Coordinates of C-alpha atoms in Angstrom, one line a residue:
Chain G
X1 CA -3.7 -98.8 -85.0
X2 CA -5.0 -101.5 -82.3
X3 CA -3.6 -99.6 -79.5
X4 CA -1.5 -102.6 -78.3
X5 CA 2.4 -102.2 -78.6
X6 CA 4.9 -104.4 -78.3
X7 CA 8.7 -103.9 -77.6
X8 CA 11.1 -104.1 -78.9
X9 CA 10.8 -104.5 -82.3
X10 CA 13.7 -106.0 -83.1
X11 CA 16.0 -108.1 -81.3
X12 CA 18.9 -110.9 -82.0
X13 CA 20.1 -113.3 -79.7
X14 CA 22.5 -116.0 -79.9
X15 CA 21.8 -119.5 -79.1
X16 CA 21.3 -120.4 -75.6
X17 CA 20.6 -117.1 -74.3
X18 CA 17.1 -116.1 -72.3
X19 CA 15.1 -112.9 -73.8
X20 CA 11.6 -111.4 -72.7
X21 CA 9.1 -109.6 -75.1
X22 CA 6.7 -107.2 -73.8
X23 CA 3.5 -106.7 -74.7
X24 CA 0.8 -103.4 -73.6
X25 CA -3.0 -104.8 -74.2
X26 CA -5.6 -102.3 -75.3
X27 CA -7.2 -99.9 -72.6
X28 CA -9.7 -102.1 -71.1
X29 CA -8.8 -105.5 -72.0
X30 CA -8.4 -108.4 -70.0
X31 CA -6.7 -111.1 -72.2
X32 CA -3.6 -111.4 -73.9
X33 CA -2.3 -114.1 -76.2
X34 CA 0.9 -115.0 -77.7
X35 CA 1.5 -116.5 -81.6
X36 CA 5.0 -117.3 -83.0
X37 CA 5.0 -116.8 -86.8
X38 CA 7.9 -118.2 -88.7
X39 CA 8.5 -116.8 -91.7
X40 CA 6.0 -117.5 -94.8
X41 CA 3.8 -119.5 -91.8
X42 CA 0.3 -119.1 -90.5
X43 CA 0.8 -117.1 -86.4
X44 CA 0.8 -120.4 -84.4
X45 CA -0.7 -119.8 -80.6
X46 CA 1.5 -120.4 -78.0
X47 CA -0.2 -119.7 -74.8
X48 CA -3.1 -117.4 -73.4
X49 CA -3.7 -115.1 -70.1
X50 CA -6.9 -114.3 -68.6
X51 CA -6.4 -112.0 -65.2
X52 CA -3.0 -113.2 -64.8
X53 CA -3.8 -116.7 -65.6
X54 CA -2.9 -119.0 -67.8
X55 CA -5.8 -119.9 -69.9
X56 CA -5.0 -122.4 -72.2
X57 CA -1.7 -123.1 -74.1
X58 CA -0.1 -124.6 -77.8
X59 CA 2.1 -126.6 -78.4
X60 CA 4.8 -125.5 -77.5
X61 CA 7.4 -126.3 -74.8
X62 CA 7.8 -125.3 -71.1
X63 CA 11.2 -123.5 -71.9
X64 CA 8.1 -120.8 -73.5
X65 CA 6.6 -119.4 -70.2
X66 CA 4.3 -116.2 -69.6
X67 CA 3.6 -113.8 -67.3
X68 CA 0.3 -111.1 -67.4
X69 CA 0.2 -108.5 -64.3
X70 CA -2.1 -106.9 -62.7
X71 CA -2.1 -103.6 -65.7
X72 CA -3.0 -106.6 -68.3
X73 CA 0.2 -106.1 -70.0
X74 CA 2.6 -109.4 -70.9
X75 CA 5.3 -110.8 -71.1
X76 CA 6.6 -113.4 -72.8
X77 CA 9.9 -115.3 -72.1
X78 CA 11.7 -118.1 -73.7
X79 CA 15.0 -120.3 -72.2
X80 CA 17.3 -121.8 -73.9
X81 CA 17.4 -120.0 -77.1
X82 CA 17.4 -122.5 -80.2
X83 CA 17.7 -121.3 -84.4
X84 CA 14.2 -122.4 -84.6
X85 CA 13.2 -120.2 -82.5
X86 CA 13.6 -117.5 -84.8
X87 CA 10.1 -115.9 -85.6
X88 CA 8.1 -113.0 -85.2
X89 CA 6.4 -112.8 -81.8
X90 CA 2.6 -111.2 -81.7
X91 CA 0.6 -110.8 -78.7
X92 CA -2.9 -110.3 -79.4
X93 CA -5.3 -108.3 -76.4
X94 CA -9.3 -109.2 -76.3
X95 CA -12.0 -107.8 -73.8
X96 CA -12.5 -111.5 -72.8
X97 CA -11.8 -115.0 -73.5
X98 CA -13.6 -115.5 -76.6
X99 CA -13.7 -112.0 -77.7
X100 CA -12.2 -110.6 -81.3
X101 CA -8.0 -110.3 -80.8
X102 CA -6.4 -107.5 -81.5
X103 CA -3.1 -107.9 -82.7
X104 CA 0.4 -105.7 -81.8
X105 CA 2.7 -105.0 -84.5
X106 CA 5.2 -107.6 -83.5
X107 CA 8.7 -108.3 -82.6
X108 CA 11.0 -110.1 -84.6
X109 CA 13.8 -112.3 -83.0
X110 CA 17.0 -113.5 -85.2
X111 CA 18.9 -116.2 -82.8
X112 CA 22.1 -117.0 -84.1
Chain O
X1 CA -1.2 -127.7 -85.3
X2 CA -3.2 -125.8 -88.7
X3 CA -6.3 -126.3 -88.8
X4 CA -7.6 -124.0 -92.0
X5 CA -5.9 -124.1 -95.2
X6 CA -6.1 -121.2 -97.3
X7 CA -6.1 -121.8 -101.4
X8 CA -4.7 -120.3 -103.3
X9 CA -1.7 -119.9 -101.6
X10 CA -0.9 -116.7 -104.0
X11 CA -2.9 -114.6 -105.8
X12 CA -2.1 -111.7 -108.7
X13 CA -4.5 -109.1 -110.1
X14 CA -5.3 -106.0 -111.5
X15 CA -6.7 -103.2 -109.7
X16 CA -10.5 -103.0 -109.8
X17 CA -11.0 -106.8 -110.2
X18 CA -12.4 -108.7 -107.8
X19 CA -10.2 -111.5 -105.7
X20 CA -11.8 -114.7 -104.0
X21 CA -9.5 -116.3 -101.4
X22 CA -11.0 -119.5 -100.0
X23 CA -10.4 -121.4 -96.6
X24 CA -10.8 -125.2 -95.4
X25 CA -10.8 -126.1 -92.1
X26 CA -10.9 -129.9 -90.5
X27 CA -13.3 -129.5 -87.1
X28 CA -16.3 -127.7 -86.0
X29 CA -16.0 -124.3 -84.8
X30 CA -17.7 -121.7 -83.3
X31 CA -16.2 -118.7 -85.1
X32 CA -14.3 -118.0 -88.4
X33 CA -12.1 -115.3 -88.8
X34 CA -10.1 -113.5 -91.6
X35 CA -7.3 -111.2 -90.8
X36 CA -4.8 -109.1 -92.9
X37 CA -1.2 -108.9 -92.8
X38 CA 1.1 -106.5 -94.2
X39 CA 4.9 -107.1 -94.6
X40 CA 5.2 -109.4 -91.8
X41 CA 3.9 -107.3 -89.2
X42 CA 1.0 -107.3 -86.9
X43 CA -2.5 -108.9 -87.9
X44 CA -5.5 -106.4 -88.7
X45 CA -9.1 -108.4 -87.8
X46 CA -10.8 -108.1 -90.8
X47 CA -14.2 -110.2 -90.2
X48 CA -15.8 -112.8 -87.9
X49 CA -18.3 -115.3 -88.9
X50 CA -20.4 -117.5 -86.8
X51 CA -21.0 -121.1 -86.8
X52 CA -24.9 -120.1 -87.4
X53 CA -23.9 -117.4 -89.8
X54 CA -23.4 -118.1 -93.6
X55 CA -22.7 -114.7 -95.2
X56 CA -22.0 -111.7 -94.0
X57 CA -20.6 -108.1 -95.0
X58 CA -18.4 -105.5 -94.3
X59 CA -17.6 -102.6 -96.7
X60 CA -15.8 -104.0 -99.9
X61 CA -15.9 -107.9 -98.0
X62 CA -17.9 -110.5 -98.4
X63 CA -17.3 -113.8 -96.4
X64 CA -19.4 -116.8 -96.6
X65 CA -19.3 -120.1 -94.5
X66 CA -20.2 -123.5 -95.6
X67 CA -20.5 -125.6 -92.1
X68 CA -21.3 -128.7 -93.8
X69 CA -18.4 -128.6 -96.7
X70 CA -15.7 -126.7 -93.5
X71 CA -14.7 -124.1 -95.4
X72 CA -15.0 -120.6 -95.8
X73 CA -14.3 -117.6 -98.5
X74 CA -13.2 -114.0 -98.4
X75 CA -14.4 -111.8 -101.5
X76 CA -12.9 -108.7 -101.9
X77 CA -14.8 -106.5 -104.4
X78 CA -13.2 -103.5 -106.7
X79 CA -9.5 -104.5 -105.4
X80 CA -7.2 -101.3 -104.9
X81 CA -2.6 -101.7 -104.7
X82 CA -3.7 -100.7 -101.2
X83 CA -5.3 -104.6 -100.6
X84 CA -1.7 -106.0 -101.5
X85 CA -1.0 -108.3 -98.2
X86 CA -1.3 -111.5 -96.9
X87 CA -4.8 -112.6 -95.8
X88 CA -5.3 -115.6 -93.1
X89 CA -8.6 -117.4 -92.0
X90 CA -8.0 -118.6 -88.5
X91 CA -10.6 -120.7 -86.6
X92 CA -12.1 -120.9 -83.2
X93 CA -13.2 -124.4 -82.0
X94 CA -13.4 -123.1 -78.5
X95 CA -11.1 -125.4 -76.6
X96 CA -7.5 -124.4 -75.4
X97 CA -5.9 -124.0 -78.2
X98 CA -8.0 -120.4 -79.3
X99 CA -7.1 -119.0 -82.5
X100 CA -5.6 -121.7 -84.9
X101 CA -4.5 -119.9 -88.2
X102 CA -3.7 -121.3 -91.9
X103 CA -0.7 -120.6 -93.3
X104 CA -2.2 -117.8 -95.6
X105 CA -3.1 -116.4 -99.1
X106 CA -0.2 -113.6 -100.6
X107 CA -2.6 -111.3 -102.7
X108 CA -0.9 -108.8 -105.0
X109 CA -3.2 -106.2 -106.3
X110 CA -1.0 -104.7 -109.4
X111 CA -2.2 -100.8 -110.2

């Protein structure tokens, strides 16, 4: 156990539609950051926070957009639902920047 | 964008044996890291390595890095059914991009 959760686990949308994933970083840390991982694929990064900053982002369109609040805790949120889009979502919390990640357990999203 | 590439991308043994997962990477880095995955769920940090690092060891794991050949390997000794998982190596060059992960090596350990 990392002590980071993420919610929910599970979720299916259809195409088109807007969802939010949640993500609560480890006591103490500062950083989170957000991989998509499609199925038998390496976690690809998709954008970072640092103090409710951005701090670097993938590649990975605008329609992908973030928000970290003042607790540390994130979200991420995605427009304009597409099939690809289907993945598992992991957000990762670090005491800093360049500090080891510790990863939650994931949410998967079906789009339809 | 991948930046390691893990080899193989599969690997079956018995319990006991030993299993050897290797990792190539195209840039410099500062860090190397291997992580553990089981079923699809969240990533378990295994080790980190340094760029001025070459071996280094933690309980029943061994990882060495090669700077000057980019790649890196992950040794686990006296393999138990519980080390059934998928294993990545993911890099950190230090830019924008942080972690950049390969797409993984799917050890079975048979009992």
């Amino acid at each position: 156990e990392t002590g980071v959760t993420q919610s929910p686990t599970h979720l299916i949308k259809t195409r088109g539609q807007q969802v939010t994933l949640r993500c609560s970083s480890q006591s103490g840390h500062n950083t989170v950051s957000w991989y998509q991982q499609a199925l038998g694929q390496g976690p690809q990064f998709i954008f970072q926070y640092y103090r409710e900053e951005e701090n670097g982002r993938g590649n990975f369109p605008p329609r992908f957009s973030g928000l970290q609040f003042p607790n540390y805790s994130s979200e991420l949120n995605v427009n304009a639902l597409e099939l690809d889009d289907s993945a598992l979502y992991l957000c990762a919390s670090s005491l800093g920047v360049a500090e080891t990640q510790y990863f939650g357990p994931g949410t998967r999203l079906l789009v339809l | 964008s991948q930046q390691g590439e893990e080899d193989p991308q599969a690997l079956s043994i018995q319990e006991g044996e030993n299993a050897t997962m290797n990792c190539s990477y195209k840039t410099s880095i500062n860090n190397l890291q291997w992580y553990r995955q089981n079923s699809g769920r969240g990533l378990v940090h295994l080790i980190l390595i340094r760029s001025n690092e070459r071996e280094k060891h933690s309980g029943r794991l061994r990882v060495t890095l090669d700077t000057s050949k980019k790649s890196s390997s992950l040794l686990i000794t006296a393999s138990r059914a519980a080390d059934t998982a998928s294993y990545f190596c993911a890099t950190d060059k230090g830019g924008s991009e942080k972690l950049v992960f390969g797409k993984g090596t799917k050890l079975t350990v048979n009992p």
